[in-house]
XYZ file of C-alpha atoms in Angstrom:
739
model
C 127.825 178.686 213.629
C 125.772 176.752 215.030
C 127.923 173.726 216.240
C 124.278 172.241 217.932
C 122.970 171.322 214.704
C 124.672 168.227 214.098
C 123.319 165.401 211.438
C 125.341 162.591 209.629
C 124.468 163.572 206.127
C 125.684 166.958 203.950
C 123.666 169.632 203.877
C 122.192 173.274 204.904
C 121.692 174.517 208.830
C 117.851 175.201 208.979
C 119.021 178.517 210.896
C 121.710 179.873 208.701
C 121.008 178.347 205.764
C 125.358 178.166 205.738
C 126.453 173.861 204.438
C 126.974 172.116 206.328
C 130.803 170.566 207.514
C 132.061 167.012 208.238
C 133.083 167.072 212.685
C 136.574 165.999 213.136
C 139.695 165.637 210.761
C 138.559 164.665 207.148
C 138.447 161.464 206.093
C 141.031 159.927 204.491
C 140.058 159.406 200.375
C 142.066 159.234 196.852
C 141.958 162.687 194.581
C 140.385 161.276 191.815
C 142.051 162.100 188.651
C 141.232 163.166 184.947
C 141.316 160.226 183.304
C 141.746 160.412 179.476
C 140.208 158.092 177.174
C 141.621 156.068 174.672
C 141.491 153.083 171.888
C 143.225 149.219 172.882
C 143.119 149.129 168.950
C 144.273 152.782 168.785
C 146.080 153.665 171.080
C 146.684 157.080 168.866
C 143.569 158.323 169.203
C 142.991 160.374 173.196
C 140.907 162.656 174.624
C 139.662 163.582 177.840
C 135.523 162.154 177.781
C 134.348 158.677 176.407
C 133.094 158.021 173.355
C 134.377 156.101 170.122
C 137.210 155.408 167.996
C 136.782 157.380 164.987
C 138.133 155.021 163.231
C 137.488 151.072 164.277
C 133.894 152.429 166.652
C 135.388 151.056 169.278
C 134.532 152.039 172.971
C 136.603 154.542 174.255
C 138.703 152.920 177.287
C 140.099 155.347 180.060
C 143.728 155.603 179.739
C 145.031 153.320 183.630
C 142.839 152.521 186.438
C 139.723 153.460 187.184
C 140.170 153.313 191.092
C 136.279 154.171 190.944
C 133.943 150.539 191.289
C 131.021 152.331 190.308
C 133.167 153.470 186.959
C 134.256 149.812 186.259
C 133.762 147.937 183.130
C 131.022 150.224 183.047
C 131.650 148.466 178.757
C 130.872 145.112 180.058
C 127.501 145.846 182.069
C 125.981 148.153 179.043
C 126.437 145.635 176.709
C 125.237 142.862 178.687
C 122.444 144.594 178.895
C 122.267 145.306 175.240
C 122.435 141.355 174.421
C 119.677 140.142 176.552
C 117.393 143.658 175.168
C 118.485 141.543 171.441
C 118.150 138.252 172.448
C 114.558 139.106 174.152
C 114.224 140.037 170.202
C 115.832 137.710 168.851
C 114.684 134.584 169.819
C 111.322 134.867 169.124
C 111.801 136.581 165.389
C 113.815 132.660 165.093
C 111.162 131.213 166.383
C 108.754 132.372 164.082
C 110.512 132.263 161.069
C 111.594 128.435 161.952
C 108.308 126.142 163.549
C 107.011 126.633 160.326
C 110.262 124.506 158.320
C 109.972 122.017 161.184
C 106.204 120.907 160.039
C 104.837 122.841 163.178
C 100.988 124.044 162.257
C 102.667 127.213 163.190
C 99.310 128.811 160.386
C 97.132 127.552 162.714
C 97.799 129.825 165.774
C 99.445 132.492 163.535
C 99.109 133.314 160.496
C 101.411 133.974 157.766
C 100.667 137.988 157.402
C 100.357 137.793 160.688
C 104.177 136.618 161.396
C 105.743 138.541 158.928
C 104.378 141.332 160.473
C 104.878 140.513 163.990
C 108.577 139.768 163.460
C 108.538 142.925 161.728
C 108.559 144.302 164.918
C 110.204 142.508 167.173
C 112.953 142.986 164.821
C 113.158 146.855 164.105
C 112.983 146.984 167.571
C 115.897 144.259 168.120
C 117.385 146.768 165.553
C 117.205 150.041 166.683
C 116.686 150.328 169.883
C 119.806 147.431 171.196
C 121.305 147.019 168.064
C 121.696 150.606 167.544
C 124.344 151.157 168.870
C 126.210 149.286 165.545
C 124.868 150.753 163.036
C 126.037 154.166 164.429
C 129.531 153.406 165.029
C 128.949 152.039 161.859
C 127.703 155.383 159.663
C 130.409 157.202 161.640
C 133.288 154.631 159.952
C 131.436 155.268 156.348
C 131.087 159.577 156.885
C 134.970 159.303 157.726
C 135.821 156.709 155.677
C 137.723 154.644 158.296
C 136.544 151.642 157.310
C 135.742 148.202 160.173
C 134.604 145.416 161.170
C 130.519 147.808 161.836
C 131.259 149.017 158.700
C 130.586 145.805 157.659
C 127.614 144.065 160.181
C 125.828 147.494 159.014
C 125.939 146.904 155.355
C 124.854 142.557 156.183
C 122.061 143.717 158.909
C 120.960 146.311 156.047
C 120.756 144.342 152.912
C 119.006 141.379 155.397
C 116.725 144.702 157.044
C 116.144 146.588 154.372
C 115.479 143.455 152.047
C 112.585 142.145 154.522
C 111.551 145.060 154.699
C 110.757 146.314 151.087
C 109.066 142.038 150.517
C 107.068 143.078 153.061
C 105.597 146.070 152.646
C 105.373 145.874 149.001
C 106.521 142.640 147.148
C 105.170 143.289 143.529
C 108.350 145.055 143.621
C 109.847 141.705 142.658
C 109.230 139.348 139.133
C 107.285 136.647 139.649
C 109.709 134.044 140.549
C 111.273 134.737 143.422
C 107.640 135.316 144.920
C 105.008 132.472 146.857
C 101.575 133.127 147.111
C 102.406 136.180 146.320
C 104.645 137.527 149.275
C 108.654 137.396 149.467
C 110.348 136.007 150.667
C 111.883 137.931 154.214
C 114.925 137.518 156.368
C 113.537 139.025 159.725
C 115.900 137.010 162.111
C 118.911 136.918 159.725
C 119.145 140.331 160.947
C 117.637 140.075 164.598
C 120.056 137.099 165.181
C 123.489 138.611 164.029
C 122.833 141.582 165.775
C 122.524 139.231 169.282
C 124.765 137.650 168.320
C 127.320 140.495 167.388
C 125.991 142.756 170.789
C 126.980 138.489 172.319
C 130.470 139.178 171.016
C 130.743 142.513 172.081
C 130.057 142.169 175.626
C 132.211 139.024 175.782
C 134.834 141.276 174.273
C 134.349 143.760 176.821
C 135.056 141.297 179.964
C 137.392 139.948 178.929
C 139.317 142.915 178.418
C 138.407 144.374 182.202
C 140.538 140.821 183.329
C 143.197 142.125 181.064
C 144.120 145.127 183.536
C 143.912 143.300 186.797
C 148.004 143.292 187.163
C 147.548 147.427 187.049
C 144.483 147.476 189.446
C 145.917 144.936 191.538
C 149.425 147.261 191.918
C 146.708 149.995 192.675
C 145.253 148.422 195.573
C 148.531 147.869 196.926
C 148.188 152.017 198.091
C 147.209 152.472 201.765
C 144.988 154.902 201.945
C 145.469 155.762 205.481
C 149.188 156.662 207.654
C 150.063 157.371 210.751
C 151.811 161.400 211.361
C 153.803 161.025 213.896
C 153.497 165.573 215.273
C 156.803 167.493 216.749
C 155.554 166.469 220.044
C 154.818 162.869 219.708
C 151.100 162.203 218.871
C 149.917 160.342 216.003
C 147.106 161.367 213.961
C 145.358 159.132 211.562
C 146.107 160.933 207.922
C 145.065 160.353 204.175
C 147.471 159.081 202.141
C 147.266 162.635 200.147
C 147.718 164.517 203.039
C 151.180 164.218 203.105
C 154.139 166.153 202.866
C 157.806 164.683 201.865
C 159.503 165.160 205.856
C 156.838 163.991 208.011
C 157.898 161.568 209.444
C 155.435 158.471 210.104
C 154.660 155.139 212.418
C 153.883 152.477 210.527
C 152.988 149.360 212.842
C 153.000 145.287 211.931
C 151.203 144.870 209.172
C 150.301 148.382 208.033
C 151.184 149.018 204.387
C 153.740 150.485 203.900
C 152.420 154.685 202.858
C 154.731 156.512 200.786
C 158.797 156.369 199.969
C 161.559 157.169 203.134
C 163.592 156.232 204.874
C 163.390 154.981 207.895
C 164.844 157.076 211.054
C 164.195 155.001 213.754
C 162.962 150.285 214.841
C 164.144 147.275 212.601
C 161.770 145.079 210.231
C 160.940 142.826 208.125
C 159.200 144.368 205.299
C 157.388 141.496 202.462
C 158.461 143.574 199.237
C 157.038 141.141 196.421
C 154.491 143.557 194.419
C 157.676 145.455 193.916
C 160.503 142.766 193.357
C 158.461 139.806 192.590
C 160.449 138.001 195.704
C 158.616 136.749 198.121
C 161.315 136.723 201.074
C 160.700 139.621 202.672
C 162.977 141.473 203.651
C 164.993 143.081 207.123
C 165.392 147.005 206.961
C 166.694 149.030 209.752
C 167.121 152.391 210.991
C 169.117 154.362 207.351
C 167.296 151.666 205.328
C 165.239 153.041 202.429
C 161.153 151.511 202.295
C 158.725 151.549 199.916
C 155.057 152.628 199.140
C 153.177 149.391 199.556
C 155.290 146.606 200.729
C 154.202 145.555 203.836
C 155.133 145.352 207.041
C 155.650 142.722 208.267
C 156.843 142.433 212.342
C 157.818 145.333 213.564
C 157.199 148.613 214.573
C 159.234 151.551 212.733
C 159.432 155.519 212.170
C 160.609 156.479 208.919
C 160.771 159.656 207.294
C 159.288 160.328 204.084
C 160.652 161.158 200.847
C 158.812 160.475 198.183
C 154.519 161.189 198.918
C 151.388 160.990 195.420
C 153.268 161.089 192.168
C 156.366 160.969 193.156
C 156.254 157.602 194.625
C 157.787 154.169 193.567
C 154.508 152.305 193.196
C 152.637 155.411 190.944
C 156.072 155.839 188.577
C 155.366 151.722 187.655
C 151.493 152.285 187.116
C 151.857 154.895 184.846
C 155.083 153.123 182.946
C 152.619 150.319 182.791
C 149.674 152.154 181.960
C 151.980 153.164 179.064
C 153.416 150.642 177.709
C 149.818 148.731 177.341
C 148.503 151.354 175.463
C 152.380 151.660 172.784
C 152.238 150.073 169.910
C 155.090 147.242 168.807
C 155.886 147.769 165.065
C 154.377 144.765 164.140
C 150.906 145.992 163.895
C 151.872 147.449 161.202
C 150.901 144.488 159.535
C 148.105 144.256 160.944
C 146.998 147.592 160.031
C 148.656 148.340 156.707
C 146.457 144.974 156.680
C 142.992 145.547 157.445
C 143.204 149.344 156.140
C 142.625 147.031 152.253
C 141.440 144.076 153.933
C 137.193 146.119 154.279
C 136.552 146.745 150.958
C 138.220 143.555 149.557
C 135.463 142.158 151.342
C 132.407 144.137 150.196
C 134.132 143.839 146.789
C 134.427 139.754 147.470
C 130.567 140.362 148.347
C 129.758 142.026 145.540
C 131.018 139.110 143.313
C 129.003 136.650 145.365
C 125.883 138.595 144.915
C 126.394 138.338 141.349
C 127.907 134.412 140.755
C 124.477 133.919 143.028
C 122.368 135.653 140.881
C 123.922 134.451 137.753
C 124.411 130.175 138.603
C 122.536 130.008 141.672
C 118.870 128.848 140.024
C 115.431 128.404 141.627
C 116.672 130.344 144.837
C 119.681 132.371 142.376
C 118.292 135.752 145.460
C 117.990 134.002 148.311
C 120.972 132.648 147.901
C 123.037 136.324 146.471
C 121.136 137.748 149.974
C 122.293 135.037 152.346
C 125.893 134.670 151.133
C 126.409 138.174 150.765
C 125.174 138.476 154.179
C 127.367 135.817 155.196
C 130.968 137.285 153.497
C 130.467 141.140 155.080
C 129.559 139.033 158.556
C 132.083 136.628 159.130
C 135.280 139.369 157.654
C 134.731 141.712 160.330
C 138.205 142.765 161.059
C 138.259 142.849 164.948
C 140.438 139.794 166.012
C 143.650 141.344 163.658
C 143.146 144.602 164.809
C 142.887 143.140 169.247
C 145.362 140.815 167.729
C 148.740 142.825 169.406
C 147.401 145.084 171.921
C 145.612 142.489 173.168
C 148.662 140.615 173.968
C 150.812 143.544 174.899
C 148.134 144.544 177.341
C 148.341 141.587 180.120
C 152.111 141.011 178.832
C 153.089 143.987 180.992
C 150.938 143.848 183.527
C 152.945 140.315 183.958
C 155.776 141.660 183.285
C 155.285 143.566 186.508
C 153.996 141.711 188.845
C 157.162 139.546 188.880
C 158.951 143.524 189.271
C 159.986 144.221 185.013
C 158.943 146.849 184.085
C 158.243 147.646 180.333
C 158.379 151.427 178.927
C 157.549 150.397 175.485
C 156.079 147.744 173.096
C 158.843 148.307 170.717
C 161.735 147.577 173.635
C 159.937 144.391 174.504
C 160.197 144.191 170.303
C 163.591 144.413 169.915
C 164.681 142.601 172.701
C 163.044 139.325 171.337
C 165.238 139.910 169.328
C 168.706 140.344 171.497
C 171.577 138.022 171.068
C 174.276 140.527 172.728
C 173.914 141.423 176.313
C 176.633 144.683 177.838
C 176.673 145.318 181.239
C 177.950 147.676 183.499
C 179.387 146.001 186.144
C 179.102 147.806 189.697
C 175.442 147.785 190.714
C 175.052 145.463 188.296
C 177.180 141.800 189.077
C 178.307 143.578 191.684
C 175.619 144.860 194.547
C 177.061 148.366 194.085
C 178.403 149.246 198.024
C 182.291 148.621 198.137
C 183.694 149.876 200.783
C 187.061 150.190 201.917
C 189.335 147.636 202.642
C 193.049 148.682 202.868
C 195.234 152.193 202.893
C 198.423 152.090 201.378
C 200.733 155.420 202.602
C 204.227 156.466 200.720
C 205.047 159.776 202.046
C 205.214 159.027 205.301
C 201.602 160.666 206.404
C 199.059 159.217 208.671
C 196.842 156.919 208.058
C 194.270 159.273 209.337
C 195.493 162.618 207.804
C 196.074 160.148 204.776
C 192.380 158.877 204.159
C 190.285 163.096 205.448
C 191.753 164.230 202.905
C 190.833 161.822 199.845
C 188.058 161.763 201.609
C 187.714 165.176 201.441
C 188.393 165.873 198.118
C 186.111 162.609 196.977
C 182.776 164.104 199.260
C 182.180 166.310 196.221
C 181.818 162.320 193.783
C 178.515 160.665 193.050
C 180.509 157.555 192.512
C 179.933 154.658 194.594
C 183.704 153.965 195.215
C 184.043 158.310 196.510
C 181.067 157.556 198.859
C 183.006 154.291 199.781
C 185.942 156.487 200.389
C 183.737 159.222 202.669
C 182.175 156.516 204.508
C 185.354 154.996 206.263
C 186.683 158.552 207.426
C 183.386 159.172 208.916
C 183.548 155.468 210.307
C 186.497 156.811 211.930
C 185.823 160.143 213.221
C 187.371 161.619 210.550
C 186.323 165.377 209.757
C 185.835 166.450 206.105
C 187.712 169.858 204.786
C 186.006 172.614 202.504
C 187.869 171.603 199.193
C 188.949 174.819 196.262
C 189.070 174.605 192.858
C 186.627 170.849 193.061
C 187.051 168.903 189.288
C 186.029 165.593 187.769
C 187.692 164.409 185.315
C 185.363 161.765 183.542
C 186.575 158.335 183.436
C 189.610 158.716 185.178
C 188.832 160.983 188.366
C 189.334 164.186 190.675
C 191.181 166.801 191.719
C 190.985 170.110 193.875
C 192.962 171.476 196.144
C 192.409 171.277 200.138
C 194.833 173.877 202.309
C 196.621 174.801 199.745
C 197.182 171.724 198.328
C 197.216 169.776 194.829
C 194.930 166.093 195.411
C 194.593 164.016 192.227
C 192.517 160.928 193.955
C 191.204 158.464 191.023
C 192.646 155.934 188.100
C 196.826 155.636 187.763
C 195.927 157.152 183.794
C 195.103 160.710 185.727
C 198.043 161.149 188.080
C 199.795 160.042 185.114
C 198.814 162.926 182.430
C 199.093 165.058 185.693
C 203.293 163.175 184.713
C 203.761 161.859 188.218
C 205.684 158.940 188.825
C 204.939 156.068 190.105
C 207.453 153.718 191.816
C 207.098 150.156 190.058
C 207.225 147.854 193.444
C 204.336 149.813 194.014
C 203.251 148.972 190.282
C 203.366 145.118 191.703
C 201.350 145.488 194.504
C 198.951 147.500 192.854
C 197.883 145.331 190.639
C 198.401 141.607 192.916
C 195.653 143.362 194.018
C 193.649 143.628 191.542
C 193.770 140.788 190.703
C 192.279 139.645 193.514
C 189.268 141.951 192.234
C 189.936 145.024 194.463
C 190.080 148.268 192.412
C 192.902 150.924 193.342
C 192.642 154.478 193.545
C 195.773 156.190 193.882
C 196.295 159.042 195.924
C 199.043 161.695 194.296
C 199.784 165.650 196.585
C 201.573 168.595 195.588
C 202.392 166.379 192.245
C 204.523 162.994 194.036
C 202.814 159.967 195.205
C 201.225 159.866 197.717
C 199.533 156.609 198.405
C 196.930 154.218 197.420
C 193.534 153.357 198.376
C 191.746 149.304 197.982
C 187.732 149.020 197.255
C 186.205 146.141 197.262
C 182.507 144.967 195.490
C 181.071 141.565 196.167
C 179.323 140.319 193.606
C 176.042 139.351 194.042
C 174.481 136.934 194.567
C 172.588 135.948 192.442
C 175.293 137.420 189.136
C 176.119 133.169 188.672
C 172.997 131.658 188.537
C 171.644 134.695 186.141
C 174.584 134.412 183.575
C 173.891 131.057 183.483
C 170.269 131.852 182.411
C 171.296 134.103 180.223
C 173.461 131.812 177.956
C 171.055 129.072 178.106
C 168.948 131.679 176.266
C 171.267 132.780 173.937
C 173.628 135.055 175.207
C 176.631 136.380 174.639
C 177.500 138.700 177.891
C 180.489 141.699 177.396
C 180.922 143.063 180.619
C 182.040 147.044 180.132
C 183.642 149.108 182.709
C 185.334 152.131 184.070
C 187.326 149.978 185.993
C 190.964 147.953 186.103
C 191.954 145.736 183.695
C 192.938 142.857 186.754
C 189.440 143.875 188.758
C 187.568 143.023 185.413
C 189.334 140.558 185.029
C 188.871 138.939 188.249
C 184.907 139.566 187.454
C 184.670 138.602 184.550
C 186.505 134.663 186.081
C 184.694 133.883 189.111
C 181.166 134.919 186.825
C 182.063 133.059 183.845
C 181.707 136.316 180.832
C 183.031 135.845 177.904
C 184.012 138.737 177.275
C 185.619 142.070 178.985
C 186.386 145.354 178.414
C 188.335 148.176 181.256
C 188.870 151.463 181.881
C 186.467 152.114 179.591
C 184.450 156.285 179.287
C 181.638 156.290 178.970
C 182.166 157.778 175.029
C 183.988 154.105 174.710
C 180.909 152.745 175.887
C 179.029 154.302 173.195
C 181.386 153.350 170.491
C 181.116 149.527 171.605
C 177.239 149.431 171.272
C 178.019 151.365 168.282
C 180.014 148.495 166.588
C 178.428 145.154 167.501
C 175.638 146.445 165.786
C 176.950 147.399 163.385
C 178.936 143.652 163.214
C 174.609 143.133 162.892
C 174.775 142.154 166.442
C 171.284 142.564 168.254
C 172.379 144.291 171.785
C 171.077 144.822 174.539
C 172.831 146.747 177.239
C 172.602 147.135 181.130
C 173.882 149.845 183.670
C 173.101 151.580 186.647
C 174.837 154.754 187.024
C 174.300 158.398 184.763
C 177.824 157.105 182.975
C 175.629 154.533 180.982
C 172.700 156.914 180.147
C 174.086 157.219 177.020
C 175.068 153.912 176.257
C 171.116 152.968 177.527
C 169.953 154.723 174.880
C 172.294 154.045 171.952
C 171.913 149.769 172.541
C 168.661 148.154 171.040
C 167.459 147.937 173.877
C 168.009 149.688 177.254
C 168.000 147.833 181.253
C 168.365 150.163 184.051
C 168.337 148.875 187.397
C 165.676 150.071 189.203
C 167.927 150.889 191.844
C 170.256 153.078 190.077
C 170.164 156.573 188.653
C 166.782 158.283 187.570
C 168.988 158.898 183.988
C 169.521 155.357 183.859
C 166.267 154.399 183.739
C 165.253 157.636 182.249
C 166.901 156.201 179.221
C 166.368 152.017 179.683
C 163.690 151.053 177.990
C 162.968 147.830 180.139
C 163.349 148.689 184.225
C 164.418 145.630 186.330
C 162.991 147.299 189.730
C 165.178 144.730 191.729
C 168.671 145.835 190.302
C 169.112 141.068 189.528
C 170.562 140.584 186.634
C 168.091 137.202 186.747
C 165.476 140.258 185.617
C 167.149 140.596 182.455
C 166.836 136.594 181.879
C 162.657 137.115 183.488
C 162.300 139.996 180.525
C 163.872 138.163 177.839
C 161.684 135.077 178.262
C 158.735 138.014 179.226
C 159.407 139.373 175.486
C 159.552 136.314 173.551
C 156.679 134.989 175.484
C 154.557 137.861 174.412
C 155.753 138.379 170.825
C 155.006 134.841 169.978
C 151.494 134.665 171.933
C 150.546 138.001 169.057
C 151.946 135.656 165.777
C 150.111 133.137 167.064
C 146.767 135.368 167.383
C 148.114 137.620 164.206
C 148.063 134.020 162.418
C 144.947 132.788 164.028
C 143.123 135.981 162.050
C 144.944 135.310 159.105
C 144.278 132.038 158.191
C 140.296 132.602 159.805
C 139.777 135.056 157.511
C 141.564 133.807 154.427
C 139.105 130.798 154.976
C 135.810 131.942 156.770
C 134.891 134.589 154.185
C 135.839 131.793 150.400
C 133.563 129.381 152.739
C 131.040 132.565 153.337
C 130.731 133.111 149.421
C 129.412 129.028 148.462
C 132.884 128.340 147.098
C 132.241 124.781 149.281
C 128.452 123.880 147.468
C 129.990 122.859 144.406
C 131.502 119.819 146.735
C 129.160 119.313 149.723
C 126.199 121.744 148.509
C 126.622 123.133 152.043
C 126.490 126.886 153.127
C 127.012 128.884 156.082
C 124.261 130.525 157.021
C 124.927 134.234 158.387
C 124.049 133.518 161.895
C 126.343 131.220 162.572
C 128.769 133.582 159.837
C 127.325 135.868 163.015
C 129.018 133.654 165.787
C 131.931 132.741 164.527
C 133.052 136.287 163.917
C 132.342 137.028 167.755
C 133.951 133.572 168.475
C 137.459 134.752 166.246
C 137.445 137.823 168.903
C 136.677 135.754 171.474
C 139.642 133.388 170.236
C 142.360 136.671 170.295
C 141.887 137.936 174.055
C 141.646 134.150 175.916
C 144.965 133.921 174.418
C 146.055 136.714 175.142
C 145.385 136.082 178.541
C 146.964 132.592 178.785
C 150.315 135.466 179.337
C 149.051 135.512 183.002
C 150.345 132.803 183.957
C 153.731 132.492 181.674
C 156.397 131.118 183.743
C 159.000 133.935 183.292
C 162.162 131.626 185.049
């Protein structure tokens, strides 16, 4: 209402009181998505606000990626503050307790009574200020009876602290043999230092866990904030990517990132797609080619039409898939869960047994030994490392795979892929380019080639099969018009039929003609078989119940397929090709690539049966494909592997998706699965051995032989370092070699 009122920040108009509005087009901003918070150890715990896991007490983390810088790794920042506060309290307490033992005449400066009171005050501050969250989580664990690491910490520290407070305030409650000059030994330094060390471990864990999501953050950062939108009159304006819609025409300049998925409509360029495919070599693109949001335009300027925006883009789908996979649970996690479920009660029993034994056989210092060793057992046995062993490796490994174009749907697929020994593959689009072209037209009824091709292409235009696309494209390239089809019918695994201008037409496999009782001359069969032996796919055409001719289509083998087959063989996999194509073409491709076995002219339901029969033989089967007809077999296999260049149905049915659609990606995926599962087993081994050795030592089993005991402070340090060691071991997967 008063445009003369201008200022550089939001506020109200001093004249009319209305909220001031920004001048000019809105700045590009990313919409803030609602977050779901979940536990890294118990992904089934989900809520829409921050908090603690009711099962293990850990802080819940946002699912996916938090884009706002202020929200990044808040837990690590909070834990860092808590650690320094607790350290500021624990260090003086430690010095007050230890210096007299080291011969420093501290009592000349601070009387012993004042010393003990100072320790109690500093320890109380440490426990009830920076360390209170430990007790809060521990109390919740007992109330819900979801016993966890905080249960043991709460018991151990509380035992040392409460004993010390009682000994300070009413030492007369203890027998004379436990007193010295009317005072009872206190353990404030143990309580304070243990809390500081536990918080140190929590801080190190939070910082290390923050590094596990770096791959996901890097993917998110690939998405640009702004795009150049071209209006109908040719004017260009910079708009927020969130404001784009399907069908918008966009300008992408050299050095800029492609804003969304779409099709290049004008110009040519080379585009770096390494962030999606893992391949470092830029790809040449020209009008009609698809481009992917987040990829980098290297050289030329071009126009594109947006086809997918927002959460529908490939980059968004990749991020969502990776985030979901990182939170999924591998079956091996069940072992750790079962152990953790009974571990905490057993540790409590072990601490009680240790206390009783030391009280009976501990001699003059039996009370001190009993308390210290019981606390050590409770502290060192915290099962955090056991709980983190699997999920932390999954998080890092899945992110590593995403950077190489290997997308994992869930952790179970990874665990199954490690054990696969048979790989079934489709031919078209998997071993071959999936972009066949028409190479030969043979006519048997005297019809002109253009008329013959026009009829076949008109019928095939309603089919989604790549071979049909090749025929339609060939007709269009010749400028032939396509006619209306009546009574169209697609015969699964056979071909298509319909009527054009009153003529009944069949296009497909020879079996389709035989089922229709259409005779085929022997010399035509011989010619077709000769073409098939050269790797050509031949489709038979009949018109009005009579053989009319054949169409030969060639689909070149991918340049990478032969190397991929060698890699898979080196990994110990047997490869079986299942294809709906004819036996001659299938044999040619199998021989060219060195494939172990093949089955030709297979219908979709027969692919499933083959997968089932292999599983019945005890084989672990992976199925790789890219088409709708592959989806049932992908779902039936132990692990389905979808080519990212294929259909959405195939990718939904698969546990692994290869963004590039390159068979070498399967070898990468197998290596990744073996690397991740090996890392998980290492983590579980460390956790089990650590507790198996640590608990008896903390209980004092070595004392009769070496007079050696484990002080609770060192137990707390060892407990914290065990969790950190598991995380650091998992982080090695960030450098895992997948080739």
